[in-house]
Coordinates of C-alpha atoms in Angstrom, one line a residue:
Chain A
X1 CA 12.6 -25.7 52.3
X2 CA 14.8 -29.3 52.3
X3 CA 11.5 -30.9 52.4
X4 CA 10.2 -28.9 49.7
X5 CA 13.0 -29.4 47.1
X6 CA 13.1 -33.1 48.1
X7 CA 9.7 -33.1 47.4
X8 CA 10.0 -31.1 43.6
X9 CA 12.6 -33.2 42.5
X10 CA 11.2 -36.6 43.0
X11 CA 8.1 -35.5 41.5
X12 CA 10.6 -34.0 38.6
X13 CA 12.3 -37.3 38.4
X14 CA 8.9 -39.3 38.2
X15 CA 7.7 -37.5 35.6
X16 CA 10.8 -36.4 33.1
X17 CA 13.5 -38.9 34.0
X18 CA 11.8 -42.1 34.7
X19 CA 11.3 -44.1 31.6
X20 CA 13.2 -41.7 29.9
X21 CA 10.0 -39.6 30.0
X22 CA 11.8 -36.4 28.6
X23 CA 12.0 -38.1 25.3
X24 CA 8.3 -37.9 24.8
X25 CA 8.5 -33.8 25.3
X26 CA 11.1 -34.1 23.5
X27 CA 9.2 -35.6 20.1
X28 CA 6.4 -33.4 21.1
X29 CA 8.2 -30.6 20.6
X30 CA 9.4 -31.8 17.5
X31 CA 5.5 -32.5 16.1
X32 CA 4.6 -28.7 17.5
X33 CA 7.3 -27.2 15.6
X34 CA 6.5 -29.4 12.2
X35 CA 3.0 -28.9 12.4
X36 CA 3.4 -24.9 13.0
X37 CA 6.3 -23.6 10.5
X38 CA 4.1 -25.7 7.6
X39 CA 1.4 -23.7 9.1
X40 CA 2.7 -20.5 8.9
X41 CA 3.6 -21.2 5.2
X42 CA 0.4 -22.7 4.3
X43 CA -1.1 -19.4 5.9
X44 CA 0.6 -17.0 4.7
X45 CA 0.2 -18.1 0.9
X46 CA -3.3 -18.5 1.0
X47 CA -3.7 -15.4 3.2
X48 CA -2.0 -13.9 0.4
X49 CA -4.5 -15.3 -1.9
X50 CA -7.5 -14.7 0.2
X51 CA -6.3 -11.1 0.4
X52 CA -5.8 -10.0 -3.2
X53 CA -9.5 -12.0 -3.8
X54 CA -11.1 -9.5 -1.1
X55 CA -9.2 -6.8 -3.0
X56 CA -10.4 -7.2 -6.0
X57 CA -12.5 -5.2 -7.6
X58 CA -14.4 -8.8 -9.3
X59 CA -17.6 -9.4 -7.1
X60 CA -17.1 -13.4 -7.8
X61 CA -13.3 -13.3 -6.2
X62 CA -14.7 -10.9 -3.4
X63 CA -17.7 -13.1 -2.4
X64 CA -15.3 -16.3 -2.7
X65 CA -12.9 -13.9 0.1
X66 CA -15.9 -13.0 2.3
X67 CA -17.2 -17.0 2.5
X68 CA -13.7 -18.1 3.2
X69 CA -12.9 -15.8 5.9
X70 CA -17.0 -16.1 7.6
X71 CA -16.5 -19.6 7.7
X72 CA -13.0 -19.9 8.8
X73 CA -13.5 -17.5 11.9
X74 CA -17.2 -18.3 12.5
X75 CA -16.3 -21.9 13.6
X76 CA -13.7 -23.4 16.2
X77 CA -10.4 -24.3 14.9
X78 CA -10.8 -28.2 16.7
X79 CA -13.8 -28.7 14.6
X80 CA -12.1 -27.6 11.3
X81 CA -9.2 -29.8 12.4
X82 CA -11.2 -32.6 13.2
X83 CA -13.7 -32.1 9.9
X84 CA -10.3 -31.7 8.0
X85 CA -8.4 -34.7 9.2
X86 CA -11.8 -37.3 9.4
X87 CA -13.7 -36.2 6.8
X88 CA -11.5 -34.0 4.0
X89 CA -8.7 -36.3 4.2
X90 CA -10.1 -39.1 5.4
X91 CA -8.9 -41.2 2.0
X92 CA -5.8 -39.7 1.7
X93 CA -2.8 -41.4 2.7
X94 CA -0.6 -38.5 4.1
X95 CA 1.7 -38.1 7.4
X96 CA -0.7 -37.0 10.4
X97 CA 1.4 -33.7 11.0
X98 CA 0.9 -32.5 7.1
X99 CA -2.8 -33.0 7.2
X100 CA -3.1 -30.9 10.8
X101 CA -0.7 -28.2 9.2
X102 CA -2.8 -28.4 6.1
X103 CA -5.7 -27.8 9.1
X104 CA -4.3 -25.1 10.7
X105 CA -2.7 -23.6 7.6
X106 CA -6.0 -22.7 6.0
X107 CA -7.8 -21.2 9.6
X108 CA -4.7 -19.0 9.7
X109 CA -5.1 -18.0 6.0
X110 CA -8.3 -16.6 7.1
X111 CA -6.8 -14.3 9.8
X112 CA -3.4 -13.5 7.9
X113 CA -5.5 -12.3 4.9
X114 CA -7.2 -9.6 6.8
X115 CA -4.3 -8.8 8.6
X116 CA -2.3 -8.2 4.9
X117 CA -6.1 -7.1 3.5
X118 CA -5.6 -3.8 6.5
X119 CA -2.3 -3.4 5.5
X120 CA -2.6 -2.5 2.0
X121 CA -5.5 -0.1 2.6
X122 CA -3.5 1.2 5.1
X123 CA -0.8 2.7 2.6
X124 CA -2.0 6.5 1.8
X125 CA -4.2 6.6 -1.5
X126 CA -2.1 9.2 -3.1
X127 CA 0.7 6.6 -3.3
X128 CA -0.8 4.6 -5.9
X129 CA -2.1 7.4 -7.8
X130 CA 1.5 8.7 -7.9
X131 CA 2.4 5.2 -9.3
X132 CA -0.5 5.1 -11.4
X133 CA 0.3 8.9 -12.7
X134 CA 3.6 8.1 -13.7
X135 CA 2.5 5.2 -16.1
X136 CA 3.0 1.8 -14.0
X137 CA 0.3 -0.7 -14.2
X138 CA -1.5 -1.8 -11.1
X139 CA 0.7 -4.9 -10.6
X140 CA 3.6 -2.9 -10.9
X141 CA 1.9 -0.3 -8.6
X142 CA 1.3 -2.8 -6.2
X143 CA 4.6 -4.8 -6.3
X144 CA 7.2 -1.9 -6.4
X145 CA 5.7 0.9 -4.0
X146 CA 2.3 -0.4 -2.1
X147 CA 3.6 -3.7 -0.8
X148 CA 7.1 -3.2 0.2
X149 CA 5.3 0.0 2.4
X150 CA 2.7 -1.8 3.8
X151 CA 5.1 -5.0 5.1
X152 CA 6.2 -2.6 7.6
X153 CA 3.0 -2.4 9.1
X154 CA 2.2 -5.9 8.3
X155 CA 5.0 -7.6 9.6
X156 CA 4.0 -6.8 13.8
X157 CA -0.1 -8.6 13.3
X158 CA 1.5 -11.2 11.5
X159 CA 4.2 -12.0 14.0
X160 CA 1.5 -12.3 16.6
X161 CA -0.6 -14.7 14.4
X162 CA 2.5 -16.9 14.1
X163 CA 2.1 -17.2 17.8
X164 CA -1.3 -17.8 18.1
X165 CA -1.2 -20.6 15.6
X166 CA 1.6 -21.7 17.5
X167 CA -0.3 -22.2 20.8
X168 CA -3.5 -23.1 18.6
X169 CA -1.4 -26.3 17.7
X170 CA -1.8 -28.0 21.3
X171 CA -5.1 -29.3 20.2
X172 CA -3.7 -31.6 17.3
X173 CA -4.0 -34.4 20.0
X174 CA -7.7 -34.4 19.5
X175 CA -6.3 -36.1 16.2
X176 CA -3.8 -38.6 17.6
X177 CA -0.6 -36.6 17.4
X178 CA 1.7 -36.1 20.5
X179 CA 2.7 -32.9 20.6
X180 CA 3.9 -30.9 23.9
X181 CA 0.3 -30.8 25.0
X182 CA -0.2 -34.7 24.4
X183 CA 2.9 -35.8 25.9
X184 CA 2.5 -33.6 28.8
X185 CA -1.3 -35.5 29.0
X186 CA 0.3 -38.3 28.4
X187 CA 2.8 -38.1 31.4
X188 CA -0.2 -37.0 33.5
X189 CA -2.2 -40.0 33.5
X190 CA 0.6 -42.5 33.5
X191 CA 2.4 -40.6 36.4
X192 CA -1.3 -40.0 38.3
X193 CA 0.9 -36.5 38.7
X194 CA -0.9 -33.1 37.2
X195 CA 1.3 -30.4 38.7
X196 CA 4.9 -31.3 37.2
X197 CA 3.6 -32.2 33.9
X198 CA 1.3 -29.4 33.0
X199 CA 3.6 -27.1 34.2
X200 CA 6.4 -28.3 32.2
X201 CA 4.3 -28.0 29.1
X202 CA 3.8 -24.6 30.1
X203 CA 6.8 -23.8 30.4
X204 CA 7.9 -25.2 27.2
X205 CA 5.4 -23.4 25.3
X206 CA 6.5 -20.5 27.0
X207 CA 10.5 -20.7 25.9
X208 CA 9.3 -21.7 22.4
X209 CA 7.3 -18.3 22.0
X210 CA 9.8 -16.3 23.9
X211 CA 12.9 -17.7 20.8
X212 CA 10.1 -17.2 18.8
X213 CA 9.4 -13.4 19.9
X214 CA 12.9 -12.6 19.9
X215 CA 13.9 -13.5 16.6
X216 CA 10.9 -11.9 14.9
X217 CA 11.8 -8.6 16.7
X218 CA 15.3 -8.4 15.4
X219 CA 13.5 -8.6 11.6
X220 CA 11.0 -6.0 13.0
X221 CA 14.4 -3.8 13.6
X222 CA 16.1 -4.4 10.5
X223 CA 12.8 -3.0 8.6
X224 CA 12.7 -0.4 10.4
X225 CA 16.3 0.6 9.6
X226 CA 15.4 1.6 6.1
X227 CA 12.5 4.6 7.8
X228 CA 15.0 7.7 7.8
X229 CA 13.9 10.3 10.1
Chain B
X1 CA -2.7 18.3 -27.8
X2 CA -5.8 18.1 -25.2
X3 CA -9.2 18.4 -26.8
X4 CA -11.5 18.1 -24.0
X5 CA -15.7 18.2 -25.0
X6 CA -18.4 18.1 -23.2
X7 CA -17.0 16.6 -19.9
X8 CA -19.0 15.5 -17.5
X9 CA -18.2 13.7 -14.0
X10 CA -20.5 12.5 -11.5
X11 CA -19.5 11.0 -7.9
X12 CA -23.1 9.7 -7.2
X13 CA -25.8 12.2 -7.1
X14 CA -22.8 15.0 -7.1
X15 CA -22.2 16.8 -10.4
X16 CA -19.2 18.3 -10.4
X17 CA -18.4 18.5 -13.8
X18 CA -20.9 20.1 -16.0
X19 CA -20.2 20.2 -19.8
X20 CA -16.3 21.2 -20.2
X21 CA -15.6 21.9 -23.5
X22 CA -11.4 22.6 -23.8
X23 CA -8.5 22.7 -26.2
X24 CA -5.0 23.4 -25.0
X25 CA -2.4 24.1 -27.1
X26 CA 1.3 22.9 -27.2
X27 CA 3.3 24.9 -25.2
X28 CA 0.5 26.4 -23.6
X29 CA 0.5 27.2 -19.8
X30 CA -2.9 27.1 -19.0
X31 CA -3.7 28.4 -14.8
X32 CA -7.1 26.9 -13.9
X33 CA -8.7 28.8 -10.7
X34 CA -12.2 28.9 -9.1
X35 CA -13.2 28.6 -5.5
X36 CA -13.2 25.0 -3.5
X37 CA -15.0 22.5 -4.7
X38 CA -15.7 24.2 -8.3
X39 CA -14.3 20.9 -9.9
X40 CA -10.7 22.2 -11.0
X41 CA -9.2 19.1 -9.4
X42 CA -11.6 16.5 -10.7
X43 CA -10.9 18.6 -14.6
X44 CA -7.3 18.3 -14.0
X45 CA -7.5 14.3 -12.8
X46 CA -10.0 13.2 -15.6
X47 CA -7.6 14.6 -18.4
X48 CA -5.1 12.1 -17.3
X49 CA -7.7 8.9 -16.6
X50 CA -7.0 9.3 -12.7
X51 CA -10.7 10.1 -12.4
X52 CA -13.0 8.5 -15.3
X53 CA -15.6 11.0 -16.9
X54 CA -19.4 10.2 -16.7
X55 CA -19.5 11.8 -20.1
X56 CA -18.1 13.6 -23.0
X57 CA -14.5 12.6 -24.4
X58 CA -10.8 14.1 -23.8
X59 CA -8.5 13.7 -27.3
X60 CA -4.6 13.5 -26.5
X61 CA -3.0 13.9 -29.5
X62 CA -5.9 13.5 -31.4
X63 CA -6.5 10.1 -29.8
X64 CA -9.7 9.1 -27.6
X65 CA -8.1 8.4 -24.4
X66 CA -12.0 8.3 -22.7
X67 CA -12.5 4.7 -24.0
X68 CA -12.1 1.6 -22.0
X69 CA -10.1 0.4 -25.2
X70 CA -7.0 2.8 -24.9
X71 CA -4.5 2.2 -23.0
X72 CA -4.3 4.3 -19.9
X73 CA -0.6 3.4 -19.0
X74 CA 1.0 4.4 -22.1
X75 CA -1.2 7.8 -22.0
X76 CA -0.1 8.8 -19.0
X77 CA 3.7 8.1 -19.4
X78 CA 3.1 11.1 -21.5
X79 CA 1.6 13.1 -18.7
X80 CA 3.9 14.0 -15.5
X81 CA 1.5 14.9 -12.8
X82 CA 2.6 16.5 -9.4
X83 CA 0.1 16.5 -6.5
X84 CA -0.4 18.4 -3.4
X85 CA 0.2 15.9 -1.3
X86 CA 3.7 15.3 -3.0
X87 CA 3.4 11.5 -3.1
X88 CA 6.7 10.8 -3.4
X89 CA 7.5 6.9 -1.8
X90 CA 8.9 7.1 1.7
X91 CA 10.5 3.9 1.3
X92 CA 12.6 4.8 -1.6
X93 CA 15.8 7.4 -2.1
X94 CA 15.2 10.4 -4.0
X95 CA 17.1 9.5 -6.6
X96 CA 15.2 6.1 -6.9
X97 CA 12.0 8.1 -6.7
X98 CA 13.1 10.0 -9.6
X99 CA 14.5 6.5 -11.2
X100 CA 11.7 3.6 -10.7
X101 CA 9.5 4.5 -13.3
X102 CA 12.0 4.9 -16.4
X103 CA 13.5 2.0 -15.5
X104 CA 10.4 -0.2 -15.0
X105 CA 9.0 0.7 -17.8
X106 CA 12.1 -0.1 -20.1
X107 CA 12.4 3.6 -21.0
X108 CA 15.9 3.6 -20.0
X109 CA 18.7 1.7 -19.0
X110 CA 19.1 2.5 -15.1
X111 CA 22.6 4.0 -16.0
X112 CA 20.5 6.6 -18.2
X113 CA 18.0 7.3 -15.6
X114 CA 20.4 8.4 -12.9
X115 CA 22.3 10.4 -15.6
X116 CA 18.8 11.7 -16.3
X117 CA 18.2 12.2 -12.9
X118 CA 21.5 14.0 -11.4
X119 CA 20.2 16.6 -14.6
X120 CA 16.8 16.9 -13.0
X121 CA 17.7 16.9 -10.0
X122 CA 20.5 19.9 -10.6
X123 CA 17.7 21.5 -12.2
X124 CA 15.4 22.0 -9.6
X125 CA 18.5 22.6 -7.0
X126 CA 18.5 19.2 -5.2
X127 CA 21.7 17.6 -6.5
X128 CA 23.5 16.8 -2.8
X129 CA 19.6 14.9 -1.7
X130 CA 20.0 12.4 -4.2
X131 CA 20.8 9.7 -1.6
X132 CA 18.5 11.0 1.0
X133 CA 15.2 9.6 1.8
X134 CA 12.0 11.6 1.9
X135 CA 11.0 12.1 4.8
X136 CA 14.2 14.0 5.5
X137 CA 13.3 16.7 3.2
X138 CA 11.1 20.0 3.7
X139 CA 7.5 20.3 1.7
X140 CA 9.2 22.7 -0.9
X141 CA 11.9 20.2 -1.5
X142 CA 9.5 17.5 -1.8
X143 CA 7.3 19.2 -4.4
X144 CA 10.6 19.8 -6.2
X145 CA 11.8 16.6 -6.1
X146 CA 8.1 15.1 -7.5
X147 CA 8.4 17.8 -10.3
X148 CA 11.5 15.9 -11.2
X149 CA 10.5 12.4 -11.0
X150 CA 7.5 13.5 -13.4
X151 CA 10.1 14.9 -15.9
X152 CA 11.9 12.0 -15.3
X153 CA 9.4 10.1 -17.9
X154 CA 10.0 12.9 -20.9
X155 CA 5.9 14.1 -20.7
X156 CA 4.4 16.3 -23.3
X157 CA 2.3 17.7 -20.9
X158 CA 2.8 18.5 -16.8
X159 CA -0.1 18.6 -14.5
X160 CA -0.1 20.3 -11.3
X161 CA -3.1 19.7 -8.5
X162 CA -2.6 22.7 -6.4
X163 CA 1.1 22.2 -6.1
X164 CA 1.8 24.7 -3.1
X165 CA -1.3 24.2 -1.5
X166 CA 0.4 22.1 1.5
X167 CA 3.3 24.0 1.9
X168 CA 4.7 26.6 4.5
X169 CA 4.1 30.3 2.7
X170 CA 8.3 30.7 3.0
X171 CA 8.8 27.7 0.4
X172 CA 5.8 28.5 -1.9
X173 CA 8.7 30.8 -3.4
X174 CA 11.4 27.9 -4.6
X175 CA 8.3 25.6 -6.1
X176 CA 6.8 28.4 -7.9
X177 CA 10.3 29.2 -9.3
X178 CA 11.0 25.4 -10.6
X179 CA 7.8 25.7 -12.4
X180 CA 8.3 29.2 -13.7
X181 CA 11.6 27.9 -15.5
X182 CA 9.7 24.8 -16.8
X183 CA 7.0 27.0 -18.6
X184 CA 9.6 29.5 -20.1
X185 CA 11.4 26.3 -21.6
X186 CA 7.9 25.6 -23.4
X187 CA 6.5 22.8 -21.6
X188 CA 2.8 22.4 -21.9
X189 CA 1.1 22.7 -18.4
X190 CA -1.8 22.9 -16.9
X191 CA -2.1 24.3 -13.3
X192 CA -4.6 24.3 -11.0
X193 CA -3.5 27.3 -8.3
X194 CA -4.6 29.8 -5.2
X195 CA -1.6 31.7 -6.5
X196 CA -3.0 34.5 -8.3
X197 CA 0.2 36.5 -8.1
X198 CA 2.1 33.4 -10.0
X199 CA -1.6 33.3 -12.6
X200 CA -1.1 36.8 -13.6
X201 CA 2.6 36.4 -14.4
X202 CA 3.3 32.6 -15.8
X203 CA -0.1 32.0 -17.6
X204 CA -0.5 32.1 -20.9
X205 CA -4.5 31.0 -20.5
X206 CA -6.8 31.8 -17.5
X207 CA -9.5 29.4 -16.7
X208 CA -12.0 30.5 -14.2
X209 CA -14.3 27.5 -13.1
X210 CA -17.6 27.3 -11.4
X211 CA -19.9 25.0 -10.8
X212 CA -18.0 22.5 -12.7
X213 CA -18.3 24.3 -16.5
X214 CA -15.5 27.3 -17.7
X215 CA -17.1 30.4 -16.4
X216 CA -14.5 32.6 -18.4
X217 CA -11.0 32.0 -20.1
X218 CA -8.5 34.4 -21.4
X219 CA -5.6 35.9 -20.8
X220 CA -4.4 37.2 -17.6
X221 CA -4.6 41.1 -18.8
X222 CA -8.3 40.2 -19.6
X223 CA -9.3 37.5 -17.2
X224 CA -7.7 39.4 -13.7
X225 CA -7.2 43.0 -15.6
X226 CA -11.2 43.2 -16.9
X227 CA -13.2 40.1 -15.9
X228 CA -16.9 40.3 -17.9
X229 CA -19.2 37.1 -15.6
X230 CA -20.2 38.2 -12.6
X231 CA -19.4 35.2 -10.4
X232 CA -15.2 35.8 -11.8
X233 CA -15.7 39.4 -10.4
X234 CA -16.9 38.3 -7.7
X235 CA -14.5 35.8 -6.7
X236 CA -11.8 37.8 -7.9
X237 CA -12.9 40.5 -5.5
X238 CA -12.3 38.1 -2.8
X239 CA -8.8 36.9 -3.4
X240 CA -7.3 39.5 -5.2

């Protein structure tokens, strides 16, 4: 047992402590946490977007929807980052981490808009032909008495999209950023040491998604509140 | 106040309106029945644009409202509607259910609509639910409370889609009551009903649809009391 924690905490010493190691995880998680809350906000609008255009009852907006979401989830997300990045933006002088949350901002558009897309239709017919009945427009239907009912059942999907896209972000080294993933790479082939580092990584991701999890289920409460029974 | 001719409405290869040719009168109560699927519902939702017609044209007020030019939303502020289903929205009180739509569309201040609303609301014997949400009320008090939130908009005309239809037979009683008051104050209403018993004694019109066209119309006396097409005896016979 000695032997053993001898053992882990050289190897923990080689790869965190010695030359101040850490602070590359450290930066990385930094980069992960840029790249993913632009994400998320870059999703979610044009999920928004993508999700009233599949809505709509105008065949050009709805075909515009449908290519959008085909392509987005027919292809893998390393090829739209690296098509993004080297091609798209390839002239554009603009921080590495902006461009990959541009990157992963539009593939999670795709996903976020269905996931608002079955939400909406979700929300009992009869409920916008009240609206309708008593005179509101269909913006106003959709604003005052459709949407705030269907965040509810929006809110859980989209919490677990966050973390997908979170987790999806460990492959923005293919684009020369050192995120956790990269660093804990990084550490691996300096260190010629594979357990300590990948695990690490793991680990981090793991505590990031946990805060992560936690917070979004205290909001999942507090909406809740507001369904008397 | 609703000139209805030669309605027709289609879902696909369905007809289920066939030629409806209709006037109702202010203050009229007009009781539509027939048996399922004779196309009393889709009547009732084409005269206020919730279903469009294939064909014909519905006057309110002496204005084409079956034209892609009018403008639905104003027409239907003069319509209250109540539905089977209730409708009312789960994730608002009752007294904001009774509240949004006044306020939204600038008919009142919000201090008016509650005033407004504590009226309604005392009318149809709901005052102490005003803060309560609606999921904590029973079906009757539900249909009550969406017969208020329609009145809450000052309609001409009330429309009711088998109103007691979803309800347990012990509050059929307190829904039919609400809308017995409203017809003796002289609001114009149109009712689509099983409730013969509630026909016979609140109607001042009978329509008896079939096979999406008015098979017979009258009064009750003549309609229930001495029925002349066959298909009314008929299904008279079997829910009387």
């Amino acid at each position: 047992m000695a032997e053993w924690a001898a053992n882990f905490s050289d190897l923990f010493y080689k790869c965190f402590i010695k030359e101040d190691r850490y602070k590359l995880l450290l930066s990385g998680i930094g980069v992960t946490v840029k790249v993913s809350l632009l994400a998320i906000v870059i999703g979610i609008l044009i999920g928004m977007l993508i999700a009233m255009c599949n809505l709509s009852k105008k065949k050009f907006l709805k075909f515009l929807g449908g290519i959008y979401t085909d392509i987005i989830r027919g292809t893998p997300s390393v090829t739209q980052l690296m098509i993004i990045y080297f091609v798209i933006f390839a002239t554009v002088d603009l921080d590495k981490w902006i461009i990959a949350a541009i990157a992963f901002g539009i593939n999670s558009g795709a996903y976020v808009s269905e996931i608002i897309r079955a939400g909406i239709l979700s929300i009992d017919k009869g409920q916008a032909e009240a609206g309708r009945s008593l005179g509101l427009n269909a913006y106003q239907t959709m604003t005052r008495i459709i949407i705030p009912q269907a965040v509810k059942n929006i809110f859980p999907a989209l919490c677990n999209e966050f973390i997908v896209l979170i987790k999806e972000t460990a492959i923005v080294g293919y684009v020369g950023l050192m995120d956790i993933q990269k660093a804990g790479d990084f550490i691996k082939s300096a260190t010629f040491i594979a357990f300590m580092p990948l695990i690490g990584t793991a680990v981090i991701y793991y505590v990031l998604i946990k805060i992560l999890t936690l917070l979004l289920g205290r909001i999942e409460t507090r909406l809740r509140k507001s369904d008397a029974r | 106040m609703i000139k209805v001719k030669n309605l027709h409405k289609s879902f696909g290869d369905l007809n289920v309106l066939n030629g409806i040719d209709e006037h109702i009168t202010q203050g009229e109560v007009v009781v539509v029945i027939g048996p399922s699927g004779s196309g009393k519902s889709t009547f009732l939702r084409c005269l206020n644009q919730l279903e469009t017609a294939t064909e014909g044209e519905i006057y309110v007020d002496d204005e084409l409202i079956t034209t892609p030019k009018v403008n639905v939303n104003r027409i239907r502020q003069k319509m209250g509607m109540v539905f089977q289903q209730f409708n009312l929205f789960p994730h608002l009180t009752i007294m904001d259910n009774i509240t949004l739509a006044p306020v939204l569309l600038k008919k009142m201040t919000k201090a008016e609509a509650v005033k407004k609303g504590e009226e309604l609301l005392a009318r149809v014997n709901l005052s102490e639910k005003a803060n309560a949400y609606p999921a904590q009320l029973s079906g009757g008090q539900k249909q009550r409370v969406a017969i208020a939130r329609a009145l809450a908009m000052d309609p001409e005309i009330m429309l009711f889609d088998e109103p007691t239809s979803a309800l347990d037979p012990e509050m059929v009683g307190e829904v039919l009551d609400v809308m017995k008051d409203l017809a003796k104050s002289g609001m114009t209403m149109v009712i689509v009903t099983h409730e013969m018993g509630f026909a016979r004694e609140v109607a001042s019109r009978v329509l008896f649809i079939d096979q999406g066209v008015v098979m017979e119309s009258g009064t009750p006396e003549e309609v229930f009391g001495n029925p002349q097409n066959e298909r009314t005896k008929n299904f008279l016979s079997k829910v009387l």
